[in-house]
Amino acid sequence: MFRQENGRLIYTYDRETMWIEPWGENSLRIRATKNRAMEDTDWALLPQPEQETEIRIESREAELKNGGIRAVVTWAGKLLIYNRAGKLLLEEYMRNRKDVTDSKCSAIEVEAREFQPIPGGDYHLTLRFESLDPEERIYGMGQYQQPYLDLKGADLELAHRNSQASVPFALSSRGYGFLWNNPGVGRAVLGKNITSFEAYSTKQMDYWVTAGDTPAEIEEQYARVTGTVPMMPEYGLGFWQCKLRYQTQEELLSVAREYKRRNLPIDVIVIDFFHWPKQGDWKFDPVYWPDPDGMVRELKDMGIELMVSVWPTVDRESENYQEMLEKGYLIRTDRGFRVGLDFEGATIHFDATNPGAREYIWEKARKNYYEKGIKIFWLDEAEPEYTAYDFDNYRYYLGPNLQIGNIYPVDYARAFYEGMEAEGQKNIVNLLRCAWAGSQKYGALVWSGDIASSFSSMRNQLAAGLNMGLAGIPWWTTDIGGFHGGNPNDEAFRELFVRWFQWGAFCPVMRLHGDREPRQPQVGTTGGATCCSGAANEVWSYGEEVYEICKKYMEIREALRPYTRELMAEAHEKGTPVMRTLFYEFPEDEECWKIEDEYCYGSDILVAPVLYPGITVRSVYLPAGPVWTEYATGRRYKGGQRVEAVCGRDTIPVFLKDDCQPLPIDS
């Protein structure tokens, strides 16, 4: 039943085998299967050096201790996990009569690790834990379009969709972090009575758990086993200009020239989708982009980097479709016509899980973009997006979508990261619309997808960005103003735009994007021209008052450059989020665990975005300990209290800690 082998504790009963082994500091990896052998795929986890552990085996139970974490498994197979102080962190939810001496013995016959066979093979897996504390708070888990920072009580789909990214690492107020190390489609229920994780089709259970005294300790231990972001390049620290979509080379250059004429700080400008003849061609359409080499040179002379959109979709009429089909580089469908996304053409996605397909798409991008001097890519549709999210209908090189589909955005980012790295590029960053655990090590800057332009949507993005950081994805951004809709001439939208722009100055990357109304006339008749453009979306497109506010916050962002660079170094070295919940910086202040509408930009700046229309004053909680200086007024306040902060249309509440001066105070 119990044995020790290669530094791991092994439990067997009937057909089940469970491995408990050290995996990083104060951390354990736990796997179980009812198949004849354990799979050796590490998924999000990186190999770790051997740890000194203590293993004890007795007749009724066994335990493994790794630093500050200890796992105990009973003869009946129930697993309990404790921290160094002996506090019970996790206890499997088992309700059966296998061990009648267990205080939770029950006749309802519910297993903690339920491997429900799927006809023909493999299992629908459900892992259950007790909810040990109804006051527990749970954070992380990726990006979901809802306004809740604390996820206790939430029911989450473990699957990717446009604007939804499942990154299944949870950080608990009870002092543990938990990674569901399974890239299959499933479900997590963080309930008041039971916590459960499901995989709808899998061969085994695989999760990682760590114990720590502070959120920062937990986050850093997680980063060491899944990887950290590269160092953010200098052009990632400033302002990025984008819209849906610049239709011609001259239109894009005229916008860049205007930014420089106005002496506005700008680091990056973006060419969005359908600049190609057909999806899957991965090149400029010469009709609308006749001299991309000259365009890139002119932009570089202005000190502006060019980012280009790449889609993973391949049109059946693309020049590359037949070759990719022959080589097995396309995602397959188990039923029906081989189409994944029906948008401006019937398309199917390249299979990012196939190493050959990754090399193929990078070679196209290298030849048609990279050699022209383009060194940032916008890897859109990274979920991948399907017209119908029938997850059971798609099959990849690595296996069925149901079993491994959530790994797709990791491998999509990997294709470009490894290609760029092979070219000698350092400090790689690429923009993606999705991520899974481990995406960060491939330079993934994630944005929150095609979201609505509304205050309620903005509130969702604040929760999403903070939870993404806690899920181990420190590079995160959002479309300033939202994506869908918004007329630059509408006063109500201008108010939303201003509030979003102000907040954007204190996001990891400050990026303006959106599909504005009214739509613009079609330019040309061939290639991607049928995908029309939205209205103008430059900072001067919203009237003079808004322009002056935007200019102010662009200059604030520029003044923050040295400070932001330091935050990016922390993310690179330790996995520290750039946007941090208040409790991350002040875990001893109980009130900070309750605050969901403020955050720290690094350790020295507190930001309280204006999340509702018509607000001129808002209540802000200042964490206990420091003295805080209100940036707009220069007033100083002792921490541990709420204050009424000014937030006229040109101001959002920002407070600076102690005597730190990441921003100059003129007041």
XYZ file of C-alpha atoms in Angstrom:
667
model
C 0.000 0.000 0.000
C 2.822 2.446 0.886
C 6.341 2.521 -0.433
C 9.199 4.942 -1.000
C 10.851 5.162 -4.418
C 13.168 7.765 -5.994
C 12.377 10.331 -3.329
C 8.607 10.050 -3.727
C 5.942 8.472 -1.560
C 3.786 5.984 -3.470
C 0.338 4.796 -2.413
C -1.463 1.959 -4.202
C -4.913 0.509 -3.646
C -6.715 -1.752 -6.094
C -6.019 -0.188 -9.529
C -5.119 3.317 -8.285
C -1.548 4.536 -7.928
C -0.780 7.913 -6.325
C 2.598 9.666 -6.291
C 3.469 12.367 -3.749
C 6.814 14.014 -4.426
C 8.720 17.225 -3.690
C 8.653 19.782 -6.492
C 10.344 23.033 -5.523
C 10.640 24.760 -2.167
C 7.885 23.972 0.355
C 5.948 22.377 -2.479
C 4.557 19.030 -3.586
C 3.413 17.512 -6.849
C 0.654 14.917 -6.555
C -0.338 12.574 -9.341
C -2.735 9.644 -9.463
C -3.947 7.243 -12.144
C -5.862 4.041 -12.639
C -3.952 3.244 -15.822
C -1.062 0.798 -15.847
C 1.594 3.560 -15.786
C 1.910 7.223 -14.843
C 2.306 9.693 -17.712
C 5.599 11.623 -17.528
C 4.449 14.907 -19.132
C 5.181 17.885 -16.875
C 2.793 20.359 -18.588
C 3.267 23.705 -16.805
C 5.941 22.495 -14.401
C 9.668 22.844 -14.931
C 12.122 20.157 -13.760
C 13.390 20.857 -10.255
C 16.592 19.940 -8.406
C 16.332 17.128 -5.897
C 14.924 18.186 -2.536
C 15.832 16.770 0.852
C 12.639 15.249 2.166
C 11.479 13.219 5.101
C 9.287 10.187 4.431
C 7.596 8.194 7.184
C 5.681 4.995 6.495
C 3.525 3.219 9.068
C 0.796 0.624 8.812
C -2.143 3.057 8.948
C -0.655 6.130 7.288
C 2.380 7.596 5.593
C 3.712 11.122 5.205
C 6.173 13.121 3.142
C 7.624 16.426 4.356
C 9.355 18.947 2.094
C 10.479 22.051 3.965
C 7.389 23.908 5.098
C 4.806 21.513 3.666
C 3.724 18.033 4.745
C 1.379 15.525 3.109
C -0.265 12.687 5.031
C -2.123 9.849 3.307
C -4.193 7.364 5.282
C -4.448 3.648 4.544
C -7.883 4.403 3.031
C -6.275 6.794 0.564
C -7.363 10.125 2.056
C -4.819 12.922 1.588
C -4.261 15.821 3.988
C -1.754 18.672 3.552
C -0.289 20.777 6.388
C 2.087 23.737 6.630
C 5.174 23.931 8.838
C 3.113 25.172 11.795
C 0.841 22.136 11.610
C -2.102 24.052 10.147
C -4.321 21.912 7.925
C -4.326 23.555 4.497
C -6.131 20.991 2.345
C -8.133 17.896 3.169
C -9.647 15.661 0.546
C -13.438 15.431 0.616
C -14.132 11.729 1.109
C -17.593 10.492 2.043
C -17.585 6.712 2.152
C -17.257 3.829 4.609
C -13.806 2.658 3.591
C -12.489 3.919 6.948
C -15.261 3.783 9.532
C -12.983 5.412 12.126
C -12.814 8.614 10.069
C -14.951 11.331 11.673
C -16.380 12.092 8.221
C -17.311 8.495 7.433
C -20.525 8.568 5.396
C -22.903 6.305 3.515
C -23.312 8.664 0.546
C -20.283 7.056 -1.165
C -18.458 10.014 -2.719
C -14.798 9.588 -3.615
C -12.167 12.272 -3.188
C -10.446 11.254 -6.421
C -13.204 10.030 -8.688
C -12.038 8.421 -11.930
C -15.288 7.922 -13.823
C -14.549 5.730 -16.864
C -15.417 7.072 -20.292
C -16.676 4.286 -22.580
C -13.751 3.199 -24.720
C -11.025 4.495 -22.414
C -9.684 7.279 -20.182
C -11.585 9.034 -17.399
C -13.764 11.937 -16.374
C -11.840 13.019 -13.288
C -13.183 14.915 -10.282
C -10.928 15.915 -7.376
C -12.685 17.116 -4.224
C -11.456 18.966 -1.128
C -13.199 19.993 2.051
C -14.023 23.673 2.353
C -12.243 24.096 5.669
C -13.087 27.751 6.243
C -16.147 29.578 4.881
C -14.189 32.833 5.279
C -11.362 31.630 3.018
C -10.568 33.932 0.109
C -9.305 32.530 -3.199
C -7.643 34.507 -5.978
C -5.983 33.909 -9.325
C -7.321 31.256 -11.746
C -6.849 33.481 -14.803
C -9.198 35.867 -16.540
C -12.968 35.622 -16.335
C -15.464 38.249 -17.397
C -16.974 38.985 -13.993
C -16.255 41.683 -11.399
C -15.217 39.493 -8.457
C -11.642 39.510 -7.232
C -12.294 36.975 -4.454
C -13.354 33.776 -6.224
C -14.608 31.836 -3.205
C -18.041 30.593 -4.236
C -17.286 30.883 -7.952
C -18.013 28.231 -10.591
C -15.337 28.510 -13.304
C -15.083 26.844 -16.691
C -11.552 25.496 -17.210
C -11.483 26.390 -20.888
C -10.422 29.272 -23.098
C -12.774 31.563 -24.978
C -12.363 34.993 -26.520
C -11.781 37.208 -23.413
C -11.615 34.187 -21.062
C -8.283 32.623 -20.111
C -8.149 29.625 -17.780
C -4.880 29.802 -15.823
C -5.697 27.350 -13.008
C -3.425 28.557 -10.221
C -5.269 29.589 -7.064
C -3.809 31.572 -4.174
C -5.602 31.125 -0.851
C -5.804 33.373 2.185
C -5.178 30.190 4.193
C -1.548 30.210 3.089
C -1.306 27.889 0.117
C -1.135 27.996 -3.665
C -2.680 25.310 -5.846
C -2.018 24.570 -9.532
C -4.360 22.244 -11.396
C -1.647 20.914 -13.712
C -4.018 19.533 -16.326
C -4.531 21.341 -19.675
C -7.818 19.584 -20.385
C -11.213 21.247 -20.553
C -13.097 21.014 -17.270
C -14.549 22.900 -14.362
C -13.528 24.318 -10.987
C -16.056 24.941 -8.233
C -14.656 26.900 -5.300
C -17.687 26.257 -3.154
C -18.674 26.971 0.416
C -19.039 23.262 1.128
C -16.711 21.593 -1.404
C -13.842 22.696 -3.611
C -13.600 20.591 -6.756
C -11.575 20.405 -9.956
C -12.751 18.436 -12.975
C -11.206 17.246 -16.211
C -13.789 15.947 -18.668
C -11.328 13.578 -20.311
C -7.932 12.671 -18.898
C -5.552 9.840 -18.140
C -4.519 10.958 -14.667
C -4.740 13.498 -11.889
C -1.910 16.011 -11.606
C -1.671 19.011 -9.315
C 0.960 21.040 -7.473
C 0.575 22.673 -4.069
C 2.811 25.042 -2.128
C 2.725 26.545 1.370
C 3.910 30.018 2.350
C 3.591 32.626 5.060
C 2.783 35.472 2.659
C 1.213 35.828 -0.792
C 4.593 36.966 -2.133
C 6.325 33.821 -0.847
C 3.662 31.625 -2.452
C 3.807 33.539 -5.752
C 7.586 33.376 -5.939
C 7.629 29.628 -5.243
C 5.089 29.158 -8.019
C 7.164 31.275 -10.415
C 10.240 29.157 -9.726
C 8.465 25.983 -10.848
C 6.609 27.407 -13.887
C 8.985 30.133 -15.088
C 9.095 33.920 -15.159
C 8.686 36.481 -17.908
C 11.770 37.778 -19.748
C 12.868 41.319 -18.966
C 10.432 43.715 -20.610
C 12.178 45.588 -23.452
C 12.363 49.362 -23.246
C 9.636 49.816 -25.863
C 7.222 47.926 -23.619
C 7.340 50.596 -20.930
C 5.647 53.478 -22.736
C 2.490 54.135 -24.764
C 1.186 51.815 -27.530
C -1.155 53.126 -30.264
C -3.623 50.781 -31.933
C -7.077 50.683 -33.520
C -9.210 48.358 -35.588
C -7.711 48.814 -38.137
C -5.244 50.876 -40.169
C -6.151 49.895 -43.724
C -3.125 51.211 -45.586
C 0.533 51.934 -45.107
C 0.033 55.656 -45.627
C -2.771 55.817 -43.047
C -0.582 54.207 -40.400
C 2.420 56.409 -41.186
C 0.298 59.553 -41.085
C -0.833 58.668 -37.561
C 2.738 57.984 -36.410
C 3.906 61.277 -37.924
C 1.117 63.161 -36.147
C 2.118 61.705 -32.769
C 5.668 62.894 -33.383
C 4.513 66.299 -34.677
C 2.587 66.801 -31.445
C 5.646 65.689 -29.461
C 3.625 62.969 -27.721
C 5.474 60.009 -26.199
C 4.822 56.812 -28.174
C 6.777 53.552 -28.220
C 4.726 51.176 -30.369
C 2.195 51.408 -33.203
C 0.218 48.429 -34.422
C -0.912 46.960 -37.731
C -4.008 44.932 -36.938
C -5.527 41.969 -38.786
C -6.425 41.583 -42.487
C -3.350 43.371 -43.767
C -2.791 40.057 -45.618
C -4.276 38.726 -48.870
C -5.758 35.601 -47.228
C -5.759 34.246 -43.693
C -2.842 31.849 -43.487
C -0.662 33.716 -45.988
C 1.213 35.514 -43.165
C 2.481 38.412 -45.251
C 1.630 41.974 -46.235
C -0.803 42.552 -49.069
C 1.272 44.634 -51.527
C -1.820 46.473 -52.761
C -2.234 48.297 -49.440
C 1.255 47.891 -47.959
C 3.553 48.447 -50.960
C 6.809 49.164 -49.093
C 6.862 47.544 -45.635
C 10.664 47.770 -45.465
C 10.549 51.522 -45.977
C 7.643 51.832 -43.532
C 9.578 50.035 -40.783
C 12.663 52.182 -41.443
C 10.686 55.410 -41.167
C 9.036 54.278 -37.933
C 12.379 53.301 -36.432
C 13.767 56.701 -37.372
C 10.901 58.188 -35.335
C 11.758 55.894 -32.406
C 8.603 53.807 -32.861
C 8.498 50.007 -32.964
C 5.976 48.293 -35.248
C 3.849 45.424 -33.981
C 2.052 43.254 -36.533
C -0.987 41.042 -36.012
C -0.714 37.327 -36.794
C -3.707 35.010 -36.796
C -3.460 31.218 -36.485
C -6.337 30.721 -38.923
C -5.743 29.280 -42.387
C -8.238 29.931 -45.170
C -8.876 27.033 -47.521
C -7.904 29.416 -50.331
C -4.608 30.429 -48.699
C -1.414 29.736 -50.587
C -0.240 27.640 -47.619
C -3.376 25.588 -46.936
C -2.645 22.548 -49.089
C 0.938 22.162 -47.917
C -0.089 22.455 -44.267
C -2.882 19.940 -44.808
C -0.472 17.442 -46.352
C 2.017 17.823 -43.507
C -0.564 17.483 -40.734
C -0.091 21.039 -39.484
C -3.792 21.888 -39.112
C -6.215 21.191 -36.281
C -8.627 18.368 -37.123
C -12.345 18.083 -36.513
C -13.901 14.779 -35.453
C -17.246 15.677 -37.000
C -18.472 17.779 -39.874
C -16.722 20.125 -42.265
C -13.153 21.050 -41.298
C -13.796 24.631 -40.195
C -12.983 26.122 -36.811
C -13.706 29.808 -37.349
C -16.003 31.271 -39.979
C -14.943 34.915 -40.168
C -14.053 36.561 -43.460
C -13.568 33.053 -44.830
C -13.888 29.403 -43.832
C -10.742 28.716 -41.811
C -9.079 26.137 -39.611
C -6.271 26.906 -37.149
C -2.681 25.805 -37.426
C -1.844 23.184 -34.801
C 0.458 24.939 -32.340
C 0.972 21.704 -30.382
C 2.808 20.232 -33.398
C 6.544 21.134 -33.338
C 6.666 21.040 -37.132
C 3.745 23.447 -37.400
C 5.415 25.812 -34.943
C 8.563 25.857 -37.065
C 6.487 26.339 -40.225
C 4.546 29.388 -39.046
C 7.648 30.990 -37.568
C 9.533 30.567 -40.840
C 6.715 32.375 -42.678
C 6.736 35.168 -40.082
C 10.533 35.369 -40.118
C 10.705 35.763 -43.872
C 7.754 38.120 -44.310
C 7.939 40.237 -41.144
C 10.971 39.660 -38.940
C 13.552 40.190 -41.680
C 11.972 43.591 -42.307
C 12.815 44.681 -38.756
C 9.540 43.784 -37.012
C 10.276 42.327 -33.591
C 6.906 42.393 -31.803
C 4.014 40.167 -32.821
C 0.361 40.330 -31.908
C -0.609 36.673 -31.674
C -4.362 37.020 -31.875
C -7.052 34.318 -31.691
C -4.810 32.483 -29.211
C -7.523 30.502 -27.390
C -8.008 29.460 -30.245
C -11.360 31.117 -30.930
C -13.975 28.866 -32.485
C -17.238 29.937 -34.088
C -18.801 27.131 -32.019
C -16.938 26.133 -28.859
C -17.606 22.419 -29.317
C -14.501 21.407 -27.405
C -15.133 17.706 -28.018
C -14.965 18.176 -31.807
C -11.342 19.281 -32.204
C -8.245 17.146 -32.179
C -4.627 18.298 -31.975
C -1.222 16.731 -32.531
C -0.923 16.178 -28.757
C -4.401 14.684 -28.433
C -8.099 15.548 -28.191
C -8.982 19.128 -27.347
C -10.887 17.924 -24.299
C -7.665 16.435 -22.892
C -4.998 18.989 -23.813
C -6.657 21.977 -25.504
C -5.785 24.577 -22.872
C -2.085 24.208 -23.747
C -2.705 25.837 -27.168
C -1.855 29.465 -26.244
C 1.336 28.306 -24.507
C 2.561 26.567 -27.651
C 1.419 29.454 -29.868
C 3.571 31.841 -27.819
C 6.362 29.261 -27.811
C 6.451 29.097 -31.623
C 7.373 32.770 -31.908
C 9.455 33.005 -28.739
C 11.742 30.138 -29.755
C 11.999 31.454 -33.298
C 12.925 34.941 -32.136
C 15.330 33.565 -29.558
C 17.053 31.515 -32.259
C 17.540 34.763 -34.187
C 19.420 36.152 -31.200
C 16.700 38.451 -29.875
C 16.636 39.126 -26.137
C 13.862 40.519 -23.940
C 11.072 39.109 -26.100
C 7.484 40.260 -25.680
C 4.517 39.270 -27.858
C 0.871 40.184 -27.325
C -1.597 37.281 -26.960
C -5.306 37.080 -26.294
C -5.011 34.039 -24.042
C -2.674 32.147 -21.730
C -2.348 29.036 -19.623
C 0.026 28.237 -16.784
C 3.590 28.677 -18.039
C 2.765 31.089 -20.877
C 4.734 33.776 -19.090
C 8.107 32.133 -19.747
C 7.504 32.521 -23.493
C 7.170 36.309 -23.310
C 3.367 36.378 -23.321
C 1.754 39.768 -22.742
C -1.930 38.917 -22.369
C -4.784 41.289 -23.051
C -8.392 40.850 -22.076
C -9.911 40.262 -25.490
C -12.945 41.597 -27.310
C -14.768 43.236 -24.415
C -17.619 45.736 -24.251
C -17.080 49.472 -23.992
C -18.887 50.126 -20.712
C -18.152 50.879 -17.080
C -19.342 47.414 -16.046
C -16.882 45.915 -18.512
C -14.111 48.110 -17.108
C -14.849 46.786 -13.619
C -14.549 43.244 -14.953
C -11.133 44.025 -16.401
C -9.775 45.301 -13.091
C -10.636 41.982 -11.434
C -9.283 40.101 -14.445
C -5.947 41.924 -14.461
C -5.336 41.491 -10.742
C -6.252 37.813 -10.820
C -4.082 37.202 -13.880
C -1.115 38.606 -11.979
C -1.831 36.287 -9.057
C -2.192 33.386 -11.507
C 1.426 33.969 -12.543
C 0.850 36.147 -15.641
C 2.383 39.536 -14.675
C 2.303 41.008 -18.199
C -1.315 41.985 -18.759
C -3.143 44.789 -20.518
C -6.575 45.741 -21.784
C -8.078 47.729 -24.650
C -8.297 51.276 -23.306
C -11.927 52.250 -23.758
C -13.025 48.674 -24.369
C -13.181 46.973 -27.749
C -16.772 46.792 -28.995
C -18.401 50.095 -29.805
C -18.040 53.593 -28.463
C -18.377 56.704 -30.576
C -15.580 59.272 -30.033
C -18.151 62.051 -30.482
C -20.458 60.727 -27.744
C -19.970 62.568 -24.435
C -20.911 59.541 -22.332
C -18.325 57.432 -24.108
C -15.749 60.191 -23.769
C -16.168 60.001 -19.990
C -15.622 56.240 -20.042
C -12.657 56.640 -22.362
C -11.002 59.189 -20.062
C -11.415 56.979 -16.987
C -10.063 53.947 -18.824
C -7.149 55.950 -20.231
C -6.215 57.225 -16.777
C -6.271 53.684 -15.409
C -4.281 52.464 -18.440
C -1.350 54.667 -17.421
C -0.973 52.414 -14.376
C -1.365 49.052 -16.130
C 1.663 46.853 -16.957
C 1.367 47.971 -20.590
C -0.512 51.118 -21.651
C -2.230 50.254 -24.923
C -4.987 52.109 -26.771
C -7.216 49.926 -28.961
C -10.855 49.547 -29.974
C -13.395 49.103 -32.753
C -15.029 52.521 -32.697
C -18.267 53.694 -34.268
C -19.252 54.560 -36.881
C -17.462 52.058 -39.096
C -15.326 53.556 -41.842
C -15.796 53.067 -45.598
C -14.041 50.105 -47.188
C -10.708 50.926 -48.822
C -10.067 48.727 -51.841
C -11.860 45.624 -53.058
C -9.314 42.798 -52.851
C -7.529 40.841 -50.134
C -8.472 41.761 -46.581
C -10.197 44.984 -47.601
C -13.644 43.504 -46.947
C -12.841 43.697 -43.221
C -13.762 47.327 -42.665
C -12.167 49.663 -40.174
C -13.604 51.321 -37.108
C -13.649 55.068 -36.518
C -10.545 57.047 -35.583
C -9.076 56.064 -32.219
C -6.134 58.368 -31.626
C -5.881 60.545 -28.531
C -6.875 63.642 -30.537
C -10.021 61.880 -31.856
C -12.081 62.647 -28.743
C -12.084 66.438 -28.603
C -9.703 68.981 -27.095
C -10.638 68.429 -23.424
C -10.098 64.678 -23.655
C -6.899 65.211 -25.625
C -5.383 67.344 -22.868
C -6.249 64.710 -20.263
C -4.746 61.959 -22.425
C -1.611 64.030 -22.926
C -1.303 64.476 -19.160
C -1.482 60.741 -18.502
C 0.834 59.864 -21.372
C 3.366 62.184 -19.752
C 2.727 60.567 -16.363
C 3.374 57.174 -17.938
C 6.597 58.492 -19.411
C 7.667 59.887 -16.033
C 7.016 56.428 -14.570
C 9.408 54.742 -17.037
C 12.297 54.195 -14.560
C 9.880 52.939 -11.911
C 8.051 50.662 -14.365
C 11.392 49.263 -15.479
C 12.098 48.271 -11.857
C 8.706 46.540 -11.624
C 9.433 44.614 -14.807
C 12.754 43.492 -13.328
C 10.906 42.157 -10.258
C 8.501 40.266 -12.514
C 11.434 38.823 -14.465
C 13.472 37.854 -11.427
C 10.794 36.709 -8.981
C 7.457 36.453 -10.797
C 6.062 39.420 -8.865
C 2.863 40.873 -10.362
C 3.185 44.404 -11.736
C -0.398 45.170 -10.670
C -0.724 43.940 -7.091
C -3.704 43.478 -4.846
C -3.476 45.460 -1.623
C -3.119 42.269 0.403
C -0.093 41.246 -1.666
C 1.804 44.257 -0.332
C 0.073 44.451 3.060
C -0.927 40.896 4.059
C -1.086 41.765 7.788
C -3.777 44.392 7.209
C -7.038 42.411 7.257
C -8.930 45.208 5.540
C -6.669 44.861 2.484
C -8.018 41.344 1.872
C -11.482 42.853 1.399
C -10.585 45.639 -1.079
C -11.461 44.823 -4.691
C -11.511 48.241 -6.387
C -7.976 49.460 -5.617
C -4.518 48.052 -6.216
C -0.830 48.798 -5.975
C 1.187 49.559 -9.084
C 4.377 48.107 -7.705
C 5.017 48.639 -4.018
C 4.954 52.443 -3.870
C 1.874 53.598 -5.819
C -1.737 52.984 -4.819
C -4.272 53.396 -7.645
C -8.034 53.712 -7.204
C -9.608 53.728 -10.692
C -12.880 55.574 -11.203
C -15.216 52.744 -12.158
C -18.597 54.494 -12.340
C -19.845 57.503 -14.327
C -20.441 60.893 -12.763
C -17.948 60.438 -9.917
C -15.962 63.437 -8.630
C -15.026 62.099 -5.166
C -14.468 58.492 -4.148
C -13.641 56.663 -0.943
C -10.166 55.128 -0.856
C -8.741 52.816 1.792
C -5.089 53.487 2.606
C -3.285 50.413 3.995
C -1.953 50.602 7.522
C 1.717 51.307 8.120
C 2.929 53.944 5.656
C 2.071 57.598 5.347
C 0.399 58.179 1.973
C 0.615 61.316 -0.191
C -2.266 62.103 -2.534
C -0.677 62.805 -5.912
C -3.315 65.272 -7.081
C -3.208 67.498 -3.980
C -0.004 66.740 -2.071
C -2.024 66.012 1.081
C -0.528 63.413 3.419
C -2.544 60.773 5.263
C -1.682 58.165 7.846
C -2.472 54.637 6.653
C -5.155 52.395 8.106
C -8.075 54.665 7.258
C -10.485 55.634 4.518
C -10.257 59.056 2.914
C -12.353 60.955 0.403
C -10.127 61.408 -2.644
C -10.663 63.979 -5.372
C -11.346 62.627 -8.842
C -12.550 65.378 -11.134
C -12.685 64.450 -14.794
C -8.957 65.006 -15.252
C -7.882 63.017 -12.158
C -8.050 59.532 -10.699
C -6.986 58.920 -7.101
C -3.310 57.982 -6.886
C -1.361 57.840 -3.630
C 2.400 57.565 -3.121
C 3.823 55.595 -0.210
C 6.024 57.256 2.425
C 8.697 59.450 0.892
C 8.954 57.460 -2.351
C 8.917 59.693 -5.404
C 8.166 57.583 -8.492
C 6.186 60.651 -9.592
C 7.080 64.277 -8.859
C 4.586 66.098 -6.644
C 4.157 69.740 -7.588
C 1.545 70.613 -5.005
